Tab-separated table of C-alpha atoms in Angstrom:
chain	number	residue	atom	x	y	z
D	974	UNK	CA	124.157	55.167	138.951
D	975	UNK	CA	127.521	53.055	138.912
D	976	UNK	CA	128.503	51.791	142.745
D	977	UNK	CA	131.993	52.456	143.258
D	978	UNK	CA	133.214	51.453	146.957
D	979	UNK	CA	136.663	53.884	147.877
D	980	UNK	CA	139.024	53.241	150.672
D	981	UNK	CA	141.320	55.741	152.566
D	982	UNK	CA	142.662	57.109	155.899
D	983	UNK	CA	140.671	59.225	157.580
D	984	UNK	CA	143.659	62.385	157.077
D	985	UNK	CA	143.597	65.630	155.490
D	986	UNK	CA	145.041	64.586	152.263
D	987	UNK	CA	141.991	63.114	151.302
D	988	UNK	CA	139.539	65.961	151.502
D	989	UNK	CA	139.676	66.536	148.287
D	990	UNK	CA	137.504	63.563	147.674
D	991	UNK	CA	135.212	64.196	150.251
D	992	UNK	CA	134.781	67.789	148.697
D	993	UNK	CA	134.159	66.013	145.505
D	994	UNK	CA	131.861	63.407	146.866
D	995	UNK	CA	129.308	65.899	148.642
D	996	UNK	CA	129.092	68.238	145.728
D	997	UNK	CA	127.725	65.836	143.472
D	998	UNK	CA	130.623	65.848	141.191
D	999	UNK	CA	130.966	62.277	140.474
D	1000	UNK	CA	126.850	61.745	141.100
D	1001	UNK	CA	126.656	64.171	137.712
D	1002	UNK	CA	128.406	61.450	135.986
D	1003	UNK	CA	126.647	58.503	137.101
D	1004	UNK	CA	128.931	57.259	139.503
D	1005	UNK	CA	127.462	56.034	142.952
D	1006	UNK	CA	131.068	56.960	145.013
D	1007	UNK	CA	131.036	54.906	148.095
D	1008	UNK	CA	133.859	56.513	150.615
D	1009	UNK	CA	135.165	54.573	153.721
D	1010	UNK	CA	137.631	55.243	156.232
D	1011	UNK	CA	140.079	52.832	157.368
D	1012	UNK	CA	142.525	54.117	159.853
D	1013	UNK	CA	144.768	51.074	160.165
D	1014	UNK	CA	146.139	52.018	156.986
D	1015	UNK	CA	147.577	50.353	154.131
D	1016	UNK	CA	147.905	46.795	155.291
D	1017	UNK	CA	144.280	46.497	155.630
D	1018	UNK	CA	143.508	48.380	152.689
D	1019	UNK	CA	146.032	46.158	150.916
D	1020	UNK	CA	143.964	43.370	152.134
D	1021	UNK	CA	140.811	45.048	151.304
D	1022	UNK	CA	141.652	44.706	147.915
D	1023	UNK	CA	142.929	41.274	147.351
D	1024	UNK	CA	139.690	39.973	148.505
D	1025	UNK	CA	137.683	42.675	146.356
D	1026	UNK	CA	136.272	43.976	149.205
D	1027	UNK	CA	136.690	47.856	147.708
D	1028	UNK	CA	137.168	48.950	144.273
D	1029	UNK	CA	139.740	51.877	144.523
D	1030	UNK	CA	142.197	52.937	147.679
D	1031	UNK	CA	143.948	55.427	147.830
D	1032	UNK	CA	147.195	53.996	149.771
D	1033	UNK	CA	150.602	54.108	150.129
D	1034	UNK	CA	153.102	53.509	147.251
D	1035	UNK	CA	155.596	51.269	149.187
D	1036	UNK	CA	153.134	49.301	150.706
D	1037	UNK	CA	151.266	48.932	147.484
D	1038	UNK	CA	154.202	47.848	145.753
D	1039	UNK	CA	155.224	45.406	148.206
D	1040	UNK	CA	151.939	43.483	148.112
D	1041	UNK	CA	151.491	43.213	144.434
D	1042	UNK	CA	155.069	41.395	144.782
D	1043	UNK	CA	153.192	38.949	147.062
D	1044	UNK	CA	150.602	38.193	144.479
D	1045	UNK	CA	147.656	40.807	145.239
D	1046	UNK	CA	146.054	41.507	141.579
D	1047	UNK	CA	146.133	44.912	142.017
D	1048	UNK	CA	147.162	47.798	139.602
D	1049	UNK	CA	148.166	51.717	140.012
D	1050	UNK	CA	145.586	54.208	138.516
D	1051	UNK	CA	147.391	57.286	139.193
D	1052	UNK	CA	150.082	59.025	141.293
D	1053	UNK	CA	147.652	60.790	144.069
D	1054	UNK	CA	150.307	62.815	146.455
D	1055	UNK	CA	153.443	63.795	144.874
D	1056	UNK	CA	155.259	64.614	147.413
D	1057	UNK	CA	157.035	62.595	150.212
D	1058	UNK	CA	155.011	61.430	153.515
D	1059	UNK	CA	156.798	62.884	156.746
D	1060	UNK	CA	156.576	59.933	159.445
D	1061	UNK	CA	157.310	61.280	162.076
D	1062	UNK	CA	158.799	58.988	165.323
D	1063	UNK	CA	156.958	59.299	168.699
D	1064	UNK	CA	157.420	57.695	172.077
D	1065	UNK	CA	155.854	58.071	175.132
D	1066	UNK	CA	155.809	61.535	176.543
D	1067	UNK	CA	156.894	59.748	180.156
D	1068	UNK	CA	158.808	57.217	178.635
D	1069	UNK	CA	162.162	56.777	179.327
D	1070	UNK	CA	163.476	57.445	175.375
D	1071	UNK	CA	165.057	61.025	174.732
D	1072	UNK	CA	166.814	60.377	171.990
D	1073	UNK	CA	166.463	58.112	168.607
D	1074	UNK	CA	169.616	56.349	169.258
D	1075	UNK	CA	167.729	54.732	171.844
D	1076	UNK	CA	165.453	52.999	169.977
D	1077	UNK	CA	168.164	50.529	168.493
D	1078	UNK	CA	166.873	46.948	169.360
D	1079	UNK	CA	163.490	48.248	170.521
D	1080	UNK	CA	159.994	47.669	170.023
D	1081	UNK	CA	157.789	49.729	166.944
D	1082	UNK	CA	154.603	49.422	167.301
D	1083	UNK	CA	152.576	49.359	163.526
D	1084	UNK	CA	149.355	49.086	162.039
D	1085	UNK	CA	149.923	45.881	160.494
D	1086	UNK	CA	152.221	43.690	158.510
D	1087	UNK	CA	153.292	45.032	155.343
D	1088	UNK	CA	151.625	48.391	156.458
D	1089	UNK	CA	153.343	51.640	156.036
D	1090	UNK	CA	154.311	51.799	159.630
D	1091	UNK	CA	155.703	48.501	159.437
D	1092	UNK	CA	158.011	49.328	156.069
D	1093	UNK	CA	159.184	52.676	157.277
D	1094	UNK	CA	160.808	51.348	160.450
D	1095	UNK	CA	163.160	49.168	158.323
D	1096	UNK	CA	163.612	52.357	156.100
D	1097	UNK	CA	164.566	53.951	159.075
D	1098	UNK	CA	166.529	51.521	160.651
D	1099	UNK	CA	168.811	51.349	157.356
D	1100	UNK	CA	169.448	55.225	157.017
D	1101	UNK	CA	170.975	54.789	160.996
D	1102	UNK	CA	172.558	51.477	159.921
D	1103	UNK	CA	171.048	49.546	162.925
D	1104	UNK	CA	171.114	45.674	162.674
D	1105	UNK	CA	167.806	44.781	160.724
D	1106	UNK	CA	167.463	41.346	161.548
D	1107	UNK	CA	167.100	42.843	165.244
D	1108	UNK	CA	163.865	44.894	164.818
D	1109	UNK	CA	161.005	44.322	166.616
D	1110	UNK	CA	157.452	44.555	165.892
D	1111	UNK	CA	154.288	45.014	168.014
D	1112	UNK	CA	150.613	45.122	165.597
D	1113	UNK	CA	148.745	47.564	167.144
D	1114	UNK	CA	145.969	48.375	164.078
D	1115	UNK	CA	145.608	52.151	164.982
D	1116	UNK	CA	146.792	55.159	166.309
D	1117	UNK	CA	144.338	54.951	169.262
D	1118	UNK	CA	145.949	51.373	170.175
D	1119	UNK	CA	149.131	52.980	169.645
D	1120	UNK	CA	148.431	55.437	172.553
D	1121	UNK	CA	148.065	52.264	174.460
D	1122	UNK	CA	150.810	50.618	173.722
D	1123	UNK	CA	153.603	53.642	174.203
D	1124	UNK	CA	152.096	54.373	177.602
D	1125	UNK	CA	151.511	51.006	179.176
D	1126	UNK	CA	155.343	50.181	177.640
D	1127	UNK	CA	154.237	47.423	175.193
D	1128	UNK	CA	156.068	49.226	172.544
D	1129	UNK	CA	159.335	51.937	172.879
D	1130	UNK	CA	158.026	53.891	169.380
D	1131	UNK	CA	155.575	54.440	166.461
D	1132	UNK	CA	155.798	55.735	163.200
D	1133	UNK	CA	153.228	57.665	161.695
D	1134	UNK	CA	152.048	60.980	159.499
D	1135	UNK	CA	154.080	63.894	161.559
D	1136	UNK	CA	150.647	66.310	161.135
D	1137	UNK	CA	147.890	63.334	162.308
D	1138	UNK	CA	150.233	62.705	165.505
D	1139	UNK	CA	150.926	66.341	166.156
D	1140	UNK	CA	148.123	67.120	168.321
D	1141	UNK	CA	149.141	64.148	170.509
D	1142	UNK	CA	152.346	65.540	170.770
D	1143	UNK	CA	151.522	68.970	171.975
D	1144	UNK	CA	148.903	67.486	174.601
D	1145	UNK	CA	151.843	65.406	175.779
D	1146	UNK	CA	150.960	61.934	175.189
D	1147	UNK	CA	153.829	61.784	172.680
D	1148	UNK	CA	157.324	63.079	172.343
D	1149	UNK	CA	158.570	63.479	169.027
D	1150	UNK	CA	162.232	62.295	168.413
D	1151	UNK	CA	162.218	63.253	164.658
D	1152	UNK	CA	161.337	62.747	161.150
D	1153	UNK	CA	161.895	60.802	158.631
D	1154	UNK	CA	160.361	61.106	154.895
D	1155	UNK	CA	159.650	59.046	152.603
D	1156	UNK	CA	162.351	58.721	149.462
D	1157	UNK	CA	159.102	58.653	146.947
D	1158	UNK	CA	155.920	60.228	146.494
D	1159	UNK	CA	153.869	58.829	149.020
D	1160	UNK	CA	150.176	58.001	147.676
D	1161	UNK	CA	148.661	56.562	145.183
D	1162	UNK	CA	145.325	55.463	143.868
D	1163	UNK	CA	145.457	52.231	143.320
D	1164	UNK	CA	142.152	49.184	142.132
D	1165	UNK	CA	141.746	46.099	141.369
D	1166	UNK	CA	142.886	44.217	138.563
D	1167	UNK	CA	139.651	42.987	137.641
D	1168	UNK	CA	137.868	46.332	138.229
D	1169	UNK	CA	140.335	47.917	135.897
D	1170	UNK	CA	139.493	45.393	133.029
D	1171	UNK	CA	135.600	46.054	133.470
D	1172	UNK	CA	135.288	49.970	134.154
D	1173	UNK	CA	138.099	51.493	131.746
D	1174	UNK	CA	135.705	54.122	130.874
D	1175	UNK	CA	134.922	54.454	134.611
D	1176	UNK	CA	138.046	54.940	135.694
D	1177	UNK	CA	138.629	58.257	133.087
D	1178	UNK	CA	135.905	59.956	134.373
D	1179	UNK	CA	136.668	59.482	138.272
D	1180	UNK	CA	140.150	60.510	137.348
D	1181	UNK	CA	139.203	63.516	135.376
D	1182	UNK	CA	136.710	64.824	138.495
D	1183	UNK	CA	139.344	64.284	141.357
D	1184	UNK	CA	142.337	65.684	139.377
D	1185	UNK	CA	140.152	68.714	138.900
D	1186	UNK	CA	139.502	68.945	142.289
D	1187	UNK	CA	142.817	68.546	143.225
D	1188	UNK	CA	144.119	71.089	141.130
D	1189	UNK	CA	142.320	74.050	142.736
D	1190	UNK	CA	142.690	72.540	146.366
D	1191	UNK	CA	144.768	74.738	147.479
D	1192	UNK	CA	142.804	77.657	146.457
D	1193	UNK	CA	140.007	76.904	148.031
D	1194	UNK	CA	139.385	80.182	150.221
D	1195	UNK	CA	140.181	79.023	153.910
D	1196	UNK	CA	140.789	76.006	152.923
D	1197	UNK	CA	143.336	76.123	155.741
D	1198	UNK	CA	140.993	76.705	158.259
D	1199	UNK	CA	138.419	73.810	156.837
D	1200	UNK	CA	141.289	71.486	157.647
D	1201	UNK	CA	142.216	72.291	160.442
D	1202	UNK	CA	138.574	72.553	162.108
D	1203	UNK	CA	137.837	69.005	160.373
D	1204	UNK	CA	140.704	67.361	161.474
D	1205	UNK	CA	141.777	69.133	164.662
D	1206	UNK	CA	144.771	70.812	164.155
D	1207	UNK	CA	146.459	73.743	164.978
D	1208	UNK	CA	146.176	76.521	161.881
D	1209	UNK	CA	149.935	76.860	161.638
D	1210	UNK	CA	150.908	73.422	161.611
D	1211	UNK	CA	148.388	72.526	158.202
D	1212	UNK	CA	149.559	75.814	156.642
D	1213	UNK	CA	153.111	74.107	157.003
D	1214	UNK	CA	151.362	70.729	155.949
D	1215	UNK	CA	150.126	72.511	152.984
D	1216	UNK	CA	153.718	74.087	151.775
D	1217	UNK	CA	154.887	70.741	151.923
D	1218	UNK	CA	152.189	68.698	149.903
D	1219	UNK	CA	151.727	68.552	146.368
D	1220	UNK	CA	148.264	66.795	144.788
D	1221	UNK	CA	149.273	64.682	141.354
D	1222	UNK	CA	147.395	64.450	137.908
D	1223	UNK	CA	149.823	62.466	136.204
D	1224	UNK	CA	151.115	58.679	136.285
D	1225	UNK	CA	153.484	57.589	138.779
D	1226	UNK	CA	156.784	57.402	136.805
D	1227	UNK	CA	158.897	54.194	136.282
D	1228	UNK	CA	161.822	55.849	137.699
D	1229	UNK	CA	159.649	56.166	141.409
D	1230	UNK	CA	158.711	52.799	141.029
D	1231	UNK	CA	162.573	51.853	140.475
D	1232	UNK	CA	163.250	53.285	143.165
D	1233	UNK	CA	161.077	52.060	145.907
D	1234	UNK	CA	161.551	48.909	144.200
D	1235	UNK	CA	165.570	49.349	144.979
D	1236	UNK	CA	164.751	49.891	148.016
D	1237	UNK	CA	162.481	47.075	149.371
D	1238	UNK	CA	164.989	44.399	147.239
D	1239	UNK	CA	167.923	46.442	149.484
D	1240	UNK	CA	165.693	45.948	152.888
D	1241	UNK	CA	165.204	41.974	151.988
D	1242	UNK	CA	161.253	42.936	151.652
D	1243	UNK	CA	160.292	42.229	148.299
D	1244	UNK	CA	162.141	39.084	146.166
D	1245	UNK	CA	162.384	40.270	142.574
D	1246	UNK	CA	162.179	43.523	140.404
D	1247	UNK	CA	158.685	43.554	138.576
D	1248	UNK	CA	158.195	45.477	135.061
D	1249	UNK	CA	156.708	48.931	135.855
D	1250	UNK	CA	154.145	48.054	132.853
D	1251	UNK	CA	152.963	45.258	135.548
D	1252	UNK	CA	151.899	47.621	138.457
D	1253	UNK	CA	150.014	49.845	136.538
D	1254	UNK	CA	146.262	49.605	135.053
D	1255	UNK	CA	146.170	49.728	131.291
D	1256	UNK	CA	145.344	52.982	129.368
C-alpha cells in the first residue's frame, strides 16, 4: 500500500472523498489515502504544502494561485468544484452593522494571510469600490475564533462559505449582510511539485476513483439527507447547496486561470502573470 497524506476543510464538498475513502476504493488500488481536516483553510493548507507536510489538498483556486506566485512548488492536478464558492458576509447578530455599506474602513476577520477569507475581502472591497489600501485585517484561524471575535467586537465582519455559516446565522450568532461569489470555479486539487514528478502513475489512478465518485454524487439516494445529518444543516438549505454546485473531471482551463490571475495583478496581490503550463502538474 502507497501512503498518500490529503488535506481539506472539514465541508460538505468534500464527502465525496470520504465516501471514497471508507469504501475501499482507493485501498483496491494500493493506495494508503490519508484524509485530514484543516478548518483554517487555505492559508494553512497552502503552507502545508510548501513544507511537504501533505501530498494533495484540495484548496481554493485563488489562494492557490497566489502562493505559487510567492514561490510555493506546488502544481494543479485537476479542477475539483466547478462552480463558484458563495462567501457569504456575517457580523455579529447584536452588533451594531445592518447594512454592508457599513463595513467600509472596518475590521474582517480571516483565517490567515493569503487565505481565502483574506483574498475575498479585497475582492469584495473592489466590486463596492471602497479604498483598498484602508482594509483591515484581524487572523482569527477558524470559524470558532471567528465567533469570538464578532461578538467580543475585535472584528466588524467575516467572510466565509454561505452554507458552513448558515446554521450560525439562524441560531443568531450571525447576521448575514449578503453574498458575494467567487468570479472562478472555486476548488481545486492541487500537490506538490515533487510528489507530482515521483507518483505520475499515482496521481491517474486517484484521479480516475474520485472523478468517478464525483460523477454519481449527486445520485446518491438521500444523499441530501447524509449531508445534512453529517454536517448539520437544515435539509432545504443543502438541497439549494446542491443546485448550485457542480463536481469537475476535467483540467482547470487557462482562461480561469487568466482570469483570477487578472484579478489578483488588478487587487496589487500577486506581481506578475505566470504561464498557465507553470501551475499545472505535467500529464
Amino acid at each position: 500500500m502507497k501512503k498518500v497524506k490529503i488535506v481539506g476543510v472539514p465541508e460538505h464538498f468534500n464527502l465525496p472523498w470520504h465516501l471514497a475513502i471508507s469504501e475501499g476504493a482507493f485501498a483496491e488500488r494500493g493506495i494508503a489515502l490519508e484524509w485530514t481536516d484543516i478548518p483554517e483553510g487555505t492559508g494553512k493548507m497552502c503552507q502545508m504544502l510548501q513544507d511537504k507536510e501533505t501530498d494533495l489538498a484540495i484548496i481554493l483556486t485563488e489562494g492557490l494561485v497566489k502562493s505559487i506566485s510567492q514561490g510555493n512548488p506546488a502544481r494543479i492536478v485537476q479542477e475539483y468544484i466547478a462552480s463558484p464558492l458563495l462567501w457569504g458576509i456575517h457580523v455579529a447578530a447584536k452588533g451594531p452593522h445592518q447594512h454592508l455599506a457599513d463595513l467600509e474602513n472596518s475590521v474582517a476577520a480571516i483565517s490567515r494571510l493569503g487565505s481565502g477569507s483574506h483574498l475575498m475581502a479585497y475582492v469584495h472591497a473592489q466590486q463596492l469600490g471602497w479604498d483598498l489600501e484602508r482594509l483591515q485585517f484581524k487572523v482569527v484561524h477558524n470559524l470558532e475564533s471567528a465567533v469570538e471575535a464578532l461578538t467580543q467586537g475585535q472584528a466588524d465582519y467575516f467572510m466565509w462559505e454561505h452554507f458552513t455559516t448558515k446554521p450560525l446565522v439562524d441560531s443568531g450568532v450571525f447576521r448575514s449582510l449578503g453574498d458575494c461569489p467567487t468570479p472562478w470555479p472555486c476548488f481545486v486539487l492541487a500537490t506538490t511539485e515533487a510528489f507530482s514528478n515521483e507518483n505520475h502513475g499515482l496521481l491517474v489512478h486517484i484521479l480516475e476513483v474520485i472523478n468517478l465518485y464525483t460523477s454519481e454524487f449527486k445520485a446518491i439516494p438521500s444523499i441530501d439527507r447524509t449531508l445534512a445529518n453529517r454536517y448539520g444543516q437544515q435539509l432545504e438549505d443543502i438541497q439549494e447547496w446542491l443546485e448550485l454546485t457542480r463536481w469537475s473531471q476535467s483540467q482547470v482551463t487557462a482562461e480561469v486561470l487568466d482570469n483570477v490571475q487578472d484579478k489578483l495583478l488588478l487587487l496589487k496581490l500577486i506581481k506578475k502573470r505566470m504561464p498557465y503550463e507553470s501551475l499545472l502538474t505535467r500529464r
